[in-house]
PDB file of C-alpha atoms in Angstrom:
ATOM      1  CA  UNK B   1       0.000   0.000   0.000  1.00  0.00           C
ATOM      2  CA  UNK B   2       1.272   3.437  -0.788  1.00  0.00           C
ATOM      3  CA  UNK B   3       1.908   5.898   1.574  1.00  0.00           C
ATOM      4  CA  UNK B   4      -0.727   8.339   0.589  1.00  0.00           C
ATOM      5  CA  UNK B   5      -2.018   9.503   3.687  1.00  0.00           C
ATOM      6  CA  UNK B   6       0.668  10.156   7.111  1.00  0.00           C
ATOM      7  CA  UNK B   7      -0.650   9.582  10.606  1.00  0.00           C
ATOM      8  CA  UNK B   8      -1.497  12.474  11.560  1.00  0.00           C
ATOM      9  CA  UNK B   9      -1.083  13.581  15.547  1.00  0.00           C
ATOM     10  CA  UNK B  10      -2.325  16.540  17.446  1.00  0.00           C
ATOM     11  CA  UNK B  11      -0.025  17.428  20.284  1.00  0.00           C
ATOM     12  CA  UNK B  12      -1.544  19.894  22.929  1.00  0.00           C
ATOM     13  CA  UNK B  13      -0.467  23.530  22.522  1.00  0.00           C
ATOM     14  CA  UNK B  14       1.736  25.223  24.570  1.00  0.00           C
ATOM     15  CA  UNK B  15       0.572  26.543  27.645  1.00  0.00           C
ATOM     16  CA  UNK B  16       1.880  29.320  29.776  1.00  0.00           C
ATOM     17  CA  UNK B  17       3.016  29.368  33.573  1.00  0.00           C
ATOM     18  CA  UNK B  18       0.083  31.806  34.557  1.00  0.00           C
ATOM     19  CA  UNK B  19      -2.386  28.886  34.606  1.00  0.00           C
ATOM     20  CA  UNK B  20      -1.417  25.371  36.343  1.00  0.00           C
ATOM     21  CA  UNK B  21      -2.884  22.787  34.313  1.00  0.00           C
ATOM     22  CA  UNK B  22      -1.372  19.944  35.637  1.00  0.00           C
ATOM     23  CA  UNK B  23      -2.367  20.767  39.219  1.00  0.00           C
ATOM     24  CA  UNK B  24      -6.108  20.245  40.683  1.00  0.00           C
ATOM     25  CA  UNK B  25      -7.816  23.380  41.340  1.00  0.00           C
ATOM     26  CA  UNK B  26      -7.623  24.768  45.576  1.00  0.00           C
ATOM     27  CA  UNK B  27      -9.129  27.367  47.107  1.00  0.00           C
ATOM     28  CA  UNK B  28      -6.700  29.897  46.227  1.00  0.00           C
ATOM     29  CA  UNK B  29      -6.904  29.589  42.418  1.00  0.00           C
ATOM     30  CA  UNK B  30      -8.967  32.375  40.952  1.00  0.00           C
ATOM     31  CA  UNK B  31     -11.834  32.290  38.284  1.00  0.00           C
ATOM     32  CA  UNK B  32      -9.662  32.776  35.504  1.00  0.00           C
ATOM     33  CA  UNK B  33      -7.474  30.436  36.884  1.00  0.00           C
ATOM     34  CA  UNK B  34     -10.287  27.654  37.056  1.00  0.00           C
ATOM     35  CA  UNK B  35     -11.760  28.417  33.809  1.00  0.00           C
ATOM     36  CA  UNK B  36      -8.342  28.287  31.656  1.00  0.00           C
ATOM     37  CA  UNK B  37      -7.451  24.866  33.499  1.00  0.00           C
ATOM     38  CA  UNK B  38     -11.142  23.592  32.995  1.00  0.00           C
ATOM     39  CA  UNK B  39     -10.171  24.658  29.335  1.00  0.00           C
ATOM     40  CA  UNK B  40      -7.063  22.533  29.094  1.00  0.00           C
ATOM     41  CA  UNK B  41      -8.859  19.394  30.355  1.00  0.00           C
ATOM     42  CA  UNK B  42     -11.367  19.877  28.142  1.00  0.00           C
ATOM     43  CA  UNK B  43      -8.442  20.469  24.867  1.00  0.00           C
ATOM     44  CA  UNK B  44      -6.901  17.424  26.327  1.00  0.00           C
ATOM     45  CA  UNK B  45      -9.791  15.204  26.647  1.00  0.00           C
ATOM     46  CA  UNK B  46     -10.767  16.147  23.372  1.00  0.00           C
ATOM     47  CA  UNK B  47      -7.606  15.578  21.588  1.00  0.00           C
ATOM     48  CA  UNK B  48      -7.179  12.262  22.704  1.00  0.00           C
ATOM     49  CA  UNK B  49     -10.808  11.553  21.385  1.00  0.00           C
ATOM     50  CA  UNK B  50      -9.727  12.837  17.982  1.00  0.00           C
ATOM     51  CA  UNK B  51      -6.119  11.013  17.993  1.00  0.00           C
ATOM     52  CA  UNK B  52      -7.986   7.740  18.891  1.00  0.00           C
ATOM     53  CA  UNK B  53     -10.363   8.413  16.018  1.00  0.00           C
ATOM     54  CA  UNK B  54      -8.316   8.846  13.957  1.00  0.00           C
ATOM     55  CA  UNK B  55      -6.045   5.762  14.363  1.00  0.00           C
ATOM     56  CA  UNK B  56      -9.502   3.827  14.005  1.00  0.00           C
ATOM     57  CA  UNK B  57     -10.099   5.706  10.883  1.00  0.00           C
ATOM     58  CA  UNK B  58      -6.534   5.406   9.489  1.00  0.00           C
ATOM     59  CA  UNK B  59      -6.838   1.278   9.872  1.00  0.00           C
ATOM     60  CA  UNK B  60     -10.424   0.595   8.395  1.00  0.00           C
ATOM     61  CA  UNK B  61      -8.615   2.781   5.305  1.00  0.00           C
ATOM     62  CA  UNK B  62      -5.748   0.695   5.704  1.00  0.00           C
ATOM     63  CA  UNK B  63      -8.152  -2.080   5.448  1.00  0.00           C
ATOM     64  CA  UNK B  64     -10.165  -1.512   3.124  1.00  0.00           C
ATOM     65  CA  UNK B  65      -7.375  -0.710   0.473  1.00  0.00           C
ATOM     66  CA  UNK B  66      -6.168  -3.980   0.608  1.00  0.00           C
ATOM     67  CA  UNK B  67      -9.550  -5.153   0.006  1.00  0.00           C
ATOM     68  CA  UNK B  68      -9.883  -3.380  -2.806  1.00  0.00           C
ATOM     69  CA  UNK B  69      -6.507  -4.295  -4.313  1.00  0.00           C
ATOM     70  CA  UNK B  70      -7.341  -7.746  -3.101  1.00  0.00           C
ATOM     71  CA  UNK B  71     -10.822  -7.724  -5.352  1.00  0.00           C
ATOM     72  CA  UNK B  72      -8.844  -5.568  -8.277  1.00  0.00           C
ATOM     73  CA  UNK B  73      -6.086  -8.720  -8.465  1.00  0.00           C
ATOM     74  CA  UNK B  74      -8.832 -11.254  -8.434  1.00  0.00           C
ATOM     75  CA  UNK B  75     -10.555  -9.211 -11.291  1.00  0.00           C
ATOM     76  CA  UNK B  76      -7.130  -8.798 -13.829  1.00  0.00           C
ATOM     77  CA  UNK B  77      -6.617 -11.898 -13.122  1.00  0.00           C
ATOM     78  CA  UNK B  78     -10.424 -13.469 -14.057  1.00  0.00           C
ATOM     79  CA  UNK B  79      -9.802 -11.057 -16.960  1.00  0.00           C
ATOM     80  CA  UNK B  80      -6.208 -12.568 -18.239  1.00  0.00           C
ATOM     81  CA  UNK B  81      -7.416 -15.988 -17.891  1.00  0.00           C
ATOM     82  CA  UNK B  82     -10.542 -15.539 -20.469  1.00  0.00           C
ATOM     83  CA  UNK B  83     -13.440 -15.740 -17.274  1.00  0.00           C
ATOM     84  CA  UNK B  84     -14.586 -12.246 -17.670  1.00  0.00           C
ATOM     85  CA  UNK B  85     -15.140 -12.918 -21.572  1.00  0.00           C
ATOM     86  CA  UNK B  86     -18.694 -14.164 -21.715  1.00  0.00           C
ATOM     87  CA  UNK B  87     -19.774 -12.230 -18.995  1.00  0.00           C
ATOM     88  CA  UNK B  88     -19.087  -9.307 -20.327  1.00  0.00           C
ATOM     89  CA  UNK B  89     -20.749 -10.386 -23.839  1.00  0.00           C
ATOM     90  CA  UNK B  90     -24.131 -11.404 -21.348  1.00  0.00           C
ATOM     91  CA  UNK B  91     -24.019  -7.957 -19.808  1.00  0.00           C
ATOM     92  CA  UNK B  92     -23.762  -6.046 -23.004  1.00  0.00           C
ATOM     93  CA  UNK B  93     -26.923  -8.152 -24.223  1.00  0.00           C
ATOM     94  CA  UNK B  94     -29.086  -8.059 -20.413  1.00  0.00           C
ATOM     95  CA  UNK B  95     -28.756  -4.357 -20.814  1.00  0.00           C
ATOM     96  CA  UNK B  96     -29.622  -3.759 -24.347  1.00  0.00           C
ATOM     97  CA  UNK B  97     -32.792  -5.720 -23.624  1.00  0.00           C
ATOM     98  CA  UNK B  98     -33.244  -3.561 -20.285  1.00  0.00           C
ATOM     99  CA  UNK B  99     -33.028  -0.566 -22.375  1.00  0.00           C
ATOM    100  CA  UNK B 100     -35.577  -1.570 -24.844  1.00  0.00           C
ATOM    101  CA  UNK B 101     -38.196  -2.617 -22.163  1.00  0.00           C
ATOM    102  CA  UNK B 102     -37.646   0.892 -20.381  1.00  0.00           C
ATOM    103  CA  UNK B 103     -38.169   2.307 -23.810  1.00  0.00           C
ATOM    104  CA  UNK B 104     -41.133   4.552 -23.830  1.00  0.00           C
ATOM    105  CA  UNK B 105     -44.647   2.807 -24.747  1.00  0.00           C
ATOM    106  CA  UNK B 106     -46.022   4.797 -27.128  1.00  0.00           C
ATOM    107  CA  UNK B 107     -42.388   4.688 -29.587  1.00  0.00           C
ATOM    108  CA  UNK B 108     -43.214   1.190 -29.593  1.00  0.00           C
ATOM    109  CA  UNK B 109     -46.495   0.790 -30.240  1.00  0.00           C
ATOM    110  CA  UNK B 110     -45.357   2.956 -33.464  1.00  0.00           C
ATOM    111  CA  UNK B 111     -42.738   0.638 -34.133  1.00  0.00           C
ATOM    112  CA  UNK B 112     -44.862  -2.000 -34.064  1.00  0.00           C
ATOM    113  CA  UNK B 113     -48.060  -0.345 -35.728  1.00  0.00           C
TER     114      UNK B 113
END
């Protein structure tokens, strides 16, 4: 599989020594304080969610391009070996005789007429 697509990871940004974030809140910690280390858990938490997802998302890709490649070999190879041949011949004929039953009524009652 080509490498198409990097793993992406978010790191957390930088944060500055006015607000302790890795400490729990105390008493002496004002509002601002609270609400800017409330706000880091939060960016934290939420990172993680999105670094998880996308690892999950990254390995169904993963996945399912193999399964496609997987189906695509099976396919050239059907073709090389002469399988596909009559199929395809079928096809071509089911949907020519699709197309003239979805042909429109009245054209061929005038036909036929």
């Amino acid at each position: 599989m080509n490498d198409s697509f990097t793993t992406a990871t978010l790191t957390k940004p930088p944060t500055t020594k006015k607000y302790p974030t890795q400490t729990p809140p105390n008493d002496t910690w004002t509002i601002e304080q609270l609400l800017h280390w409330s706000l880091d858990q939060y960016h934290s938490a939420a990172i993680s969610r999105t670094n998880s997802h996308l690892e999950a998302l990254q390995a169904q890709c993963e996945n399912e391009c193999e399964d496609v490649m997987t189906l695509h070999e099976l396919a050239v190879g059907m073709r090389e070996r002469g399988e596909l041949n009559n199929n395809d011949n079928e096809g071509e004929q089911v949907e020519s005789s699709r197309e003239e039953e979805n042909a429109d009524p009245q054209q061929q009652q005038l036909v036929e007429g």
